[in-house]
Short mmCIF file of C-alpha atoms in Angstrom, two decimals:
data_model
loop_
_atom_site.label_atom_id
_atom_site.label_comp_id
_atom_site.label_asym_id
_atom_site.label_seq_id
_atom_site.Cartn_x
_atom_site.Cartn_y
_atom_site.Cartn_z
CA UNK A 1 111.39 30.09 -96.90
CA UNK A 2 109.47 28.31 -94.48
CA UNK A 3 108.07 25.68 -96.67
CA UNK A 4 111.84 24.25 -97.35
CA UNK A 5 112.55 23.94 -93.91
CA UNK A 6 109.64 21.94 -92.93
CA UNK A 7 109.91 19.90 -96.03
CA UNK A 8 113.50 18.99 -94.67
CA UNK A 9 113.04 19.64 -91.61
CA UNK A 10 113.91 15.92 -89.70
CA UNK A 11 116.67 15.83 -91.65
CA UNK A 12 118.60 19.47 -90.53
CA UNK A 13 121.20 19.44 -87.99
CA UNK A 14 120.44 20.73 -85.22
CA UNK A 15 122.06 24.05 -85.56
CA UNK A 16 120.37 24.53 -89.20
CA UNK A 17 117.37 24.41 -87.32
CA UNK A 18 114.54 27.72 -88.40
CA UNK A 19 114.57 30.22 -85.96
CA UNK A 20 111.20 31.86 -87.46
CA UNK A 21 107.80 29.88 -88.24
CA UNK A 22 104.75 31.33 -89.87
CA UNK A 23 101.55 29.72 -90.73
CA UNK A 24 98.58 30.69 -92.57
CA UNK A 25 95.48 29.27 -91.73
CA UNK A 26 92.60 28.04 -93.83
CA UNK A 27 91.39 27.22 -97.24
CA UNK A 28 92.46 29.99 -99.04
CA UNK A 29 95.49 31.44 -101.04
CA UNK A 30 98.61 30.81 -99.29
CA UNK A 31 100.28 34.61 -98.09
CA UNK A 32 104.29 34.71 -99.37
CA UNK A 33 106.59 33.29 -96.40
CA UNK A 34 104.16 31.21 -94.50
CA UNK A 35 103.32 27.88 -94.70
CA UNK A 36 99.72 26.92 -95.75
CA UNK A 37 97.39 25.00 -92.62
CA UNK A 38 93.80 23.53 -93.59
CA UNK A 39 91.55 22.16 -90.66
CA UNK A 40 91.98 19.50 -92.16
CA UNK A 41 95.25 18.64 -91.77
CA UNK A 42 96.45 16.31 -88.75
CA UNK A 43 99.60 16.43 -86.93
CA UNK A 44 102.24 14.80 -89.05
CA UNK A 45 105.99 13.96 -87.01
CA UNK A 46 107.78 14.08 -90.28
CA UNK A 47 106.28 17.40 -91.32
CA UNK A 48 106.71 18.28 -87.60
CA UNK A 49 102.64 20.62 -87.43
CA UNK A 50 99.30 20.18 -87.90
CA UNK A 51 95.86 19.76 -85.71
CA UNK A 52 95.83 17.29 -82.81
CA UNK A 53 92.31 16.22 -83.52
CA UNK A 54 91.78 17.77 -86.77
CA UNK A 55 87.62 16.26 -86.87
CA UNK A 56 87.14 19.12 -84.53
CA UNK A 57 88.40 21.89 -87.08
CA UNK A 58 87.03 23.61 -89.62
CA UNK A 59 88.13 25.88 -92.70
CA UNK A 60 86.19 29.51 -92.13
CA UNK A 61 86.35 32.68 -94.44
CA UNK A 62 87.68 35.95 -92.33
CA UNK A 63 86.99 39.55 -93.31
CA UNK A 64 91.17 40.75 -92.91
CA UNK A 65 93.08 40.53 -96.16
CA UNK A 66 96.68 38.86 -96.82
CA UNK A 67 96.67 36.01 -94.11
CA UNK A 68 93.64 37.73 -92.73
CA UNK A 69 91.31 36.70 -94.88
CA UNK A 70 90.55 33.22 -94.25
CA UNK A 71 91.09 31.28 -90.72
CA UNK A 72 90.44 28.07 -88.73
CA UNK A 73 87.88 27.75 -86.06
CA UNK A 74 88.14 25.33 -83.12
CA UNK A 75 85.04 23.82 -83.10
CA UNK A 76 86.28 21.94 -79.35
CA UNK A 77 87.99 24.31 -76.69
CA UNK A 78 88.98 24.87 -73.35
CA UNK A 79 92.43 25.35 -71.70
CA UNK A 80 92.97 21.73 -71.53
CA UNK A 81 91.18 20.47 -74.32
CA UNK A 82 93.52 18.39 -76.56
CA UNK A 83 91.88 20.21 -79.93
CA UNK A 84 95.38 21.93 -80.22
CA UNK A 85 97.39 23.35 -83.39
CA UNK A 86 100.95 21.74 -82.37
CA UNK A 87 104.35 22.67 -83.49
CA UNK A 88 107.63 20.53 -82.80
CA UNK A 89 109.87 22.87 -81.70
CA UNK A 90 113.64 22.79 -79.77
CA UNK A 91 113.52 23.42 -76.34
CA UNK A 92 114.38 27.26 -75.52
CA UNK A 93 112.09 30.95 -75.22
CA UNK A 94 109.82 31.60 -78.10
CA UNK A 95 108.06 34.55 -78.79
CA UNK A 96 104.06 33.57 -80.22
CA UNK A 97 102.07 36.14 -82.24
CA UNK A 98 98.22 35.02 -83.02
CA UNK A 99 96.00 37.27 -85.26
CA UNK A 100 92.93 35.87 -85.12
CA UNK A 101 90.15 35.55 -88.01
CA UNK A 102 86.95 37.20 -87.16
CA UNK A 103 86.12 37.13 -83.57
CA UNK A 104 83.85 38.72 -81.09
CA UNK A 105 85.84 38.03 -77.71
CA UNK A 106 88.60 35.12 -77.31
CA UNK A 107 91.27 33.91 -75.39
CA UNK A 108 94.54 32.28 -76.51
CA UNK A 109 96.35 28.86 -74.20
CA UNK A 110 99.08 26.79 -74.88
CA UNK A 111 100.63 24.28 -72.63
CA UNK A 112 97.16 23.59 -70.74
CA UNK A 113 96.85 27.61 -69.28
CA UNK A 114 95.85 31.13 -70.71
CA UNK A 115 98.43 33.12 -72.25
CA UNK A 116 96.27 35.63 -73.82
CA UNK A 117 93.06 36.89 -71.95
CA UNK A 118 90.16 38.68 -74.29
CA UNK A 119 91.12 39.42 -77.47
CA UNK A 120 88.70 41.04 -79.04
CA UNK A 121 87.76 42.39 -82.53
CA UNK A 122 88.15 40.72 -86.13
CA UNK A 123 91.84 39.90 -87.03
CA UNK A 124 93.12 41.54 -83.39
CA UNK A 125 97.01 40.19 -82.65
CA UNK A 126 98.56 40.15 -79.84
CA UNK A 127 102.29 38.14 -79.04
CA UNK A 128 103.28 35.87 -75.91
CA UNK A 129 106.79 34.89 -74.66
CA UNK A 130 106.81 31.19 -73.59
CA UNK A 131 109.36 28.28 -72.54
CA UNK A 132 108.98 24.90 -74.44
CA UNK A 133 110.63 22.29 -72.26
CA UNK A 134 109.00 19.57 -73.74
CA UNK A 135 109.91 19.64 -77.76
CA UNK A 136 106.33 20.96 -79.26
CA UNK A 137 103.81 23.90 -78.48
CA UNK A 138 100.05 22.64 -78.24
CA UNK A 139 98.41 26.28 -78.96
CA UNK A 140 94.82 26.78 -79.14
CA UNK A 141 91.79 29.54 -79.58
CA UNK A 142 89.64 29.11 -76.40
CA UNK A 143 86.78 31.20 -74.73
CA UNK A 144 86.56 34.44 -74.23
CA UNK A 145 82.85 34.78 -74.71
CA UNK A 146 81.28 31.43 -75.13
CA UNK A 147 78.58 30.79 -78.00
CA UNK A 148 80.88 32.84 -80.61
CA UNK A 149 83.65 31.67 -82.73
CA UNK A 150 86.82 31.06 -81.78
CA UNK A 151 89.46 30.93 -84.86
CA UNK A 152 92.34 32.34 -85.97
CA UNK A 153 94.12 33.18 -89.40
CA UNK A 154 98.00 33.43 -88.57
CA UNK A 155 100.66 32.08 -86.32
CA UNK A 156 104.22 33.24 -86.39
CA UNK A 157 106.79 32.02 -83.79
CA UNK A 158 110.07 33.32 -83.29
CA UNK A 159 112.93 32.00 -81.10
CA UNK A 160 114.52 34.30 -78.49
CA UNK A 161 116.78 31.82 -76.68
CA UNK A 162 117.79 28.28 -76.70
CA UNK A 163 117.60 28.58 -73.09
CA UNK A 164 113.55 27.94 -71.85
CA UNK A 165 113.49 30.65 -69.46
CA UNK A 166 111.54 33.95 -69.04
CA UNK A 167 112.92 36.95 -68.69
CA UNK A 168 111.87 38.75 -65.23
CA UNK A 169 108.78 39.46 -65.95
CA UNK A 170 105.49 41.91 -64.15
CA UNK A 171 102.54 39.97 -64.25
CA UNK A 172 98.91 41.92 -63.48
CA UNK A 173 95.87 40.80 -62.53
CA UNK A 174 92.57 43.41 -62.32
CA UNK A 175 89.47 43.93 -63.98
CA UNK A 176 88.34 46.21 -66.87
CA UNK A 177 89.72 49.38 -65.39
CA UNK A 178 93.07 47.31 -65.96
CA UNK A 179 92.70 44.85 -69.03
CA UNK A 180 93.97 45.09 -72.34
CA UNK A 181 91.63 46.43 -75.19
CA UNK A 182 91.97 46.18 -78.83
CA UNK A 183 93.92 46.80 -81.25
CA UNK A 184 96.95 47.73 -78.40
CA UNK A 185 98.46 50.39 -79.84
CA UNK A 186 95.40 52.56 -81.20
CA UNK A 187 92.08 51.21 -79.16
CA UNK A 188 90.08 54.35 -77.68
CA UNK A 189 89.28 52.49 -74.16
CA UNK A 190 92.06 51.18 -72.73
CA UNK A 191 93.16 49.54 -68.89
CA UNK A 192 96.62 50.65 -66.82
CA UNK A 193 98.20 47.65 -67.56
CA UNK A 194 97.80 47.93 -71.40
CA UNK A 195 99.98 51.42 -71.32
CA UNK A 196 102.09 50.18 -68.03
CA UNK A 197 104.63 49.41 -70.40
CA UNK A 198 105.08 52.69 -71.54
CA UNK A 199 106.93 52.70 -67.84
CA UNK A 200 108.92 49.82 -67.61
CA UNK A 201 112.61 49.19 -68.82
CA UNK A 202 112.32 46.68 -71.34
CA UNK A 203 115.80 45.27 -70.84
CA UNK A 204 114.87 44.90 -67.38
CA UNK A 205 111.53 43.39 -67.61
CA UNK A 206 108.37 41.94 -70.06
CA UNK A 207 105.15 43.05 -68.80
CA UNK A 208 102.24 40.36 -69.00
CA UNK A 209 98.58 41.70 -68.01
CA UNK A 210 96.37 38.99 -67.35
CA UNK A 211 93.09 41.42 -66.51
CA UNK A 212 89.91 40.95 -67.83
CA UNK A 213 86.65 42.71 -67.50
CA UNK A 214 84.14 41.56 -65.09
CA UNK A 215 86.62 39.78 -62.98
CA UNK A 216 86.27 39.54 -59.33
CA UNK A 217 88.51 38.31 -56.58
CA UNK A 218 86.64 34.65 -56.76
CA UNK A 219 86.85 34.17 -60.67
CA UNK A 220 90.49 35.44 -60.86
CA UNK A 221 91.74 32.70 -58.75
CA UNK A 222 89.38 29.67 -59.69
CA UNK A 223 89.03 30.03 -63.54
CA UNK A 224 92.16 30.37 -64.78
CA UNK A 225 94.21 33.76 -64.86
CA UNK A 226 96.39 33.02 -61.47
CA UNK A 227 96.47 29.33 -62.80
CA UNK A 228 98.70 30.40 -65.64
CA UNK A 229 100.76 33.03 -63.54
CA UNK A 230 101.47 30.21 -60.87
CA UNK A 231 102.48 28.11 -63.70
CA UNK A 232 105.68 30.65 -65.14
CA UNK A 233 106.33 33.30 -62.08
CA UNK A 234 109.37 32.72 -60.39
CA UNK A 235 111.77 34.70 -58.04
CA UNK A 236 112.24 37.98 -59.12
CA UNK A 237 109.17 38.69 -60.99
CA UNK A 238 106.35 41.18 -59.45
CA UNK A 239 102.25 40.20 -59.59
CA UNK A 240 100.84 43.64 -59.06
CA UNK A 241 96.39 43.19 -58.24
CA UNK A 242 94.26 45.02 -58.49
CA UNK A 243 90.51 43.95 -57.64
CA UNK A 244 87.59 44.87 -55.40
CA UNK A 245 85.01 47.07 -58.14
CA UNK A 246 83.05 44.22 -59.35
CA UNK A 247 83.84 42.26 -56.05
CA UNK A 248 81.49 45.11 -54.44
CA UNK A 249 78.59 44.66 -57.23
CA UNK A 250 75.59 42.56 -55.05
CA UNK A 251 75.06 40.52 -58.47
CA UNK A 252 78.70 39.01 -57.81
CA UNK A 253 77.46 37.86 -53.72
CA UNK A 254 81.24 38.14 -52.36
CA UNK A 255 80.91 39.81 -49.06
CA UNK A 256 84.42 41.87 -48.44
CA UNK A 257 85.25 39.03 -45.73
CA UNK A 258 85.27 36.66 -48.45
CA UNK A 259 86.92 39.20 -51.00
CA UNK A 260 89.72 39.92 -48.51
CA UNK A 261 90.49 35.87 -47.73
CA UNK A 262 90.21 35.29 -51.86
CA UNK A 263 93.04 37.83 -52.18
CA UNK A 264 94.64 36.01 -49.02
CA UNK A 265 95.32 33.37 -50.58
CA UNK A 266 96.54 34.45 -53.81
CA UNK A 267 99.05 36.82 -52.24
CA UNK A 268 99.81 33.58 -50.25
CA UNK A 269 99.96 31.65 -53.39
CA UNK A 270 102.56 33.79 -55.08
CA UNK A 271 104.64 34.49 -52.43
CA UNK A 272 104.96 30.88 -52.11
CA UNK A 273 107.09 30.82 -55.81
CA UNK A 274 109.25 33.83 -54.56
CA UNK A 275 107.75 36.32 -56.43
CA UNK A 276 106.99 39.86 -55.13
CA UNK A 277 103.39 40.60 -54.52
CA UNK A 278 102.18 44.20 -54.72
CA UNK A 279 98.51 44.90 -53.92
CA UNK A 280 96.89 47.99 -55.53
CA UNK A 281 93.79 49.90 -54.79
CA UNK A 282 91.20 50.90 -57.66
CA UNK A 283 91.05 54.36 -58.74
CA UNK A 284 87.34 55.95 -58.18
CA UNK A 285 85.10 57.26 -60.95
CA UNK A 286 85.67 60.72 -62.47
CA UNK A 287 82.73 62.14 -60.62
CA UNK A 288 83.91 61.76 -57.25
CA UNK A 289 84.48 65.26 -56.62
CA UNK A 290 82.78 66.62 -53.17
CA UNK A 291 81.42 70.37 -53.05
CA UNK A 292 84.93 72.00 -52.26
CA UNK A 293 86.15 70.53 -56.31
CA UNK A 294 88.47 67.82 -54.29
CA UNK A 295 88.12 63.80 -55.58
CA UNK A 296 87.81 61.44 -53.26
CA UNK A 297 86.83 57.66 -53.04
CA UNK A 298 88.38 55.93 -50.08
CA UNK A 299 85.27 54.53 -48.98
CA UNK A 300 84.72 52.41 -52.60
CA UNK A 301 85.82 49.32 -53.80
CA UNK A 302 86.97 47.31 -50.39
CA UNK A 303 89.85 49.75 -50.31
CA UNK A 304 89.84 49.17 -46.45
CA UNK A 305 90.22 45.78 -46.84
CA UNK A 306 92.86 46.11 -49.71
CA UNK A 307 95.27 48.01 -47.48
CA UNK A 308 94.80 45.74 -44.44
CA UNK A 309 95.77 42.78 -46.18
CA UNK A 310 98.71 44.50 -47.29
CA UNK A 311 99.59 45.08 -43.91
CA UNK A 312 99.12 41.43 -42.47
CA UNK A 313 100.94 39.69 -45.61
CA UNK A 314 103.77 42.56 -45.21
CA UNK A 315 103.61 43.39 -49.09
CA UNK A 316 104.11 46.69 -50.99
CA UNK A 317 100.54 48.48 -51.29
CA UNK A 318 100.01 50.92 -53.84
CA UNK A 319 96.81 52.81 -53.05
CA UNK A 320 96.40 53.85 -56.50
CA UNK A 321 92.71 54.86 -55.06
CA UNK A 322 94.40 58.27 -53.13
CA UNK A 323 97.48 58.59 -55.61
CA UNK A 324 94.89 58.82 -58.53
CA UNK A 325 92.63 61.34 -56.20
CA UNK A 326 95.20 63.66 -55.69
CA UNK A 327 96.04 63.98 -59.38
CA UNK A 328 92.46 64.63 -60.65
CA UNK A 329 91.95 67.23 -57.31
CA UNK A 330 94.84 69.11 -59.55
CA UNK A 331 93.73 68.71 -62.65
CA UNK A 332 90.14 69.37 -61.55
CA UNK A 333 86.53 67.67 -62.43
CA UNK A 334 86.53 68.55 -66.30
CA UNK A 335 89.89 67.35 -67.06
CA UNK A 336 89.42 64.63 -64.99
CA UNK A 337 86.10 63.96 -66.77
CA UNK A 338 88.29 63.92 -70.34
CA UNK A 339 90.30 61.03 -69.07
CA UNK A 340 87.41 58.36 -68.99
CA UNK A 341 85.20 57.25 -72.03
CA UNK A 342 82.50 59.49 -72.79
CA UNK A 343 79.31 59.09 -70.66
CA UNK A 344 81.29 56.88 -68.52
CA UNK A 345 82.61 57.87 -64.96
CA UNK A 346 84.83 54.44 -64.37
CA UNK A 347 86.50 53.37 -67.41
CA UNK A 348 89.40 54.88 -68.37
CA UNK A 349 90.56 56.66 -72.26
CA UNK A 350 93.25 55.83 -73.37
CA UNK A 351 95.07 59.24 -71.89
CA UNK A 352 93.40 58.37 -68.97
CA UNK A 353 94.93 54.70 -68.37
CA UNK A 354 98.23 56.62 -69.91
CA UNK A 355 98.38 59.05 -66.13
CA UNK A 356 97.08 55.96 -64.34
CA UNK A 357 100.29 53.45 -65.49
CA UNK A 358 102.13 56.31 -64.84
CA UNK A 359 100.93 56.75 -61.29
CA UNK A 360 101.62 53.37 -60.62
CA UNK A 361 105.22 52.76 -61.89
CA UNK A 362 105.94 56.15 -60.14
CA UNK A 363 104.62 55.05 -56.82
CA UNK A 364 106.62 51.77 -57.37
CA UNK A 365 109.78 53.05 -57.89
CA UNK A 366 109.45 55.45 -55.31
CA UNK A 367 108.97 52.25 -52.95
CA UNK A 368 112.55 51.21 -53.99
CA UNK A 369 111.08 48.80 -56.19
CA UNK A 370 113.43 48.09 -59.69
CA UNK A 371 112.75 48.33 -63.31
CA UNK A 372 110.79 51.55 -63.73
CA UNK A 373 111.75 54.15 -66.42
CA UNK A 374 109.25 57.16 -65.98
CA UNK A 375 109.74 58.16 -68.90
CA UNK A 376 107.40 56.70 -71.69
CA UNK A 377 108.73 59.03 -74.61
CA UNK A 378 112.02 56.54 -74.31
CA UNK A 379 110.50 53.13 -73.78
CA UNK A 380 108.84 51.28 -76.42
CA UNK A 381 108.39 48.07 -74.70
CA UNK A 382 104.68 46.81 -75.05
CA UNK A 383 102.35 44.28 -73.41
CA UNK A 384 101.82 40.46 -73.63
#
């Protein structure tokens, strides 16, 4: 049990080292198998855990049951704040799952960068794969939506490898047409790149979707998202993007000159850490259907702008804009209609963001690029 091996812990060889950690946060009765965490209590280097600056924690009641039902909340956040939970840990590849207390709309970091954009919902969980080089994780709950609470109940932590290196890995950037919603595996609205594992061999790849709702071309590249992409993406990974509908909204003031030079230089940016870029047009909203029942949207969302930058940075383009027009002309204006959330022509269902992964692992593979399955019945990978 957990409890035995921290209590021991400095005094373990190193190959009787755990492989599994699991903490319960809070004030409450400790769940079986984990090992109990107040706010209160400080980082300790014999018992190898605790709070950084514990003054800025407190103990909070939470509305799950088990470990769900009581939490911590960071009272002082921000990627690199030094409020962090830390964890001594052997170098090598960890896998991180959070479930948070209750919570309106947060993000998780660790190591000074987002790993997990927009959770949202009371006791939502989500996992992250991550390489300690340095002996200890420094995790914390950050903003997603600031002025509401940021906590979390649970934290397990499994290691994967003693080596402290990712797997290939397909990281995506986009906006709420593309982010993940929650809980993964049963939310009603959902983005692509929540169901683009359903697509991907999961020997061959993890998928990582760093979209978030709202974002532009601006805010993806100054406030955080490619930060933490630039920080783990190496040479053979793929960034696929996908930006340009909130980059067109005159409240966000990003003329499609600036839009297309933003994008610029985060193609540029990637490229730079040998890492595939692949650039991806925005599907249009279920009611673009002209008078003859065909859909069509080329003229929305910068799309012009989209391709041509493909074109000058000689990267793969997926023009997910026509590829998704072609498959609703089929399908026709009430089916199409079925796939978005009701009374709501441009976010996707869940069955809807099902056909649009689809479309976009399909077009990928038929561009020569490796790693896609097609077939979702056979994959059960999921998304970090």
């Amino acid at each position: 049990m957990m409890v035995a091996f921290f209590g021991s812990f400095t005094h373990l060889p190193v190959n009787a080292e755990p492989s599994n950690y699991k903490f319960d946060f809070g004030n409450g009765e400790v769940e079986k198998g984990y090992v109990g965490v107040s706010a209160t209590e400080k980082y300790d280097e014999k018992k190898r855990y605790g709070f950084n600056t514990p003054e800025d924690m407190i103990n909070v009641p939470a509305s799950g049951s088990g470990v769900a039902s009581d939490a911590v909340q960071f009272l002082e956040y921000g990627t690199k704040s030094d409020n962090t939970f830390n964890v001594d840990l052997p170098n090598g590849l960890y896998e991180v799952k959070v479930t948070l207390g209750d919570a309106f709309r947060v993000s998780v970091a660790a190591e000074e960068v987002y790993q997990v954009i927009n959770m949202t919902g009371n006791n939502a969980t989500d996992s992250f794969q991550i390489p300690i080089t340095d002996g200890q994780l420094n995790l914390l709950i950050t903003e997603g939506k600031v002025g509401t609470n940021f906590t979390l109940s649970a934290l397990e932590i499994n290691k994967l490898s003693r080596h402290p290196e990712t797997k290939r890995t397909i990281y995506i950037g986009g906006d709420s047409t593309v982010a993940n919603y929650y809980p993964l595996d049963s939310s009603i609205q959902a983005g692509w790149g929540q169901l683009f594992p359903q697509f991907v061999d999961p020997e061959t790849f993890e998928v990582r979707n760093m979209a978030s709702g709202g974002q532009i071309a601006r805010g993806f590249k100054d406030d955080g998202q490619l930060e933490a992409i630039l920080k783990y993406i190496k040479p053979g990974d793929y960034f696929i993007l996908q930006l340009g509908i909130n980059d067109t909204n005159p409240k966000n003031t990003t003329t499609e000159a600036q839009f297309k030079e933003y994008m610029r230089e985060m193609v540029q940016q990637v490229k730079a850490k040998g890492a595939t870029v692949v650039l991806s047009t925005p599907q249009g909203r279920a009611s673009d259907f002209n008078a003859d029942g065909v859909h069509t949207s080329v003229n929305r969302w910068y799309r012009h702008s989209i391709i041509a930058l493909a074109q000058e940075e000689n990267v793969p383009l997926i023009d997910l804009n026509v590829l998704s027009s072609a498959y609703f002309s089929s399908i026709g204006p009430e089916a199409t209609l079925a796939l978005y959330m009701n009374g709501d022509t441009l976010h996707p269902n869940r069955a809807g963001a099902t056909e649009l992964a689809r479309l976009v692992a399909e077009e990928l593979k038929r561009q020569g690029l490796d790693g896609f399955t097609g077939d979702k019945e056979k994959n059960t990978n999921k998304t970090f």
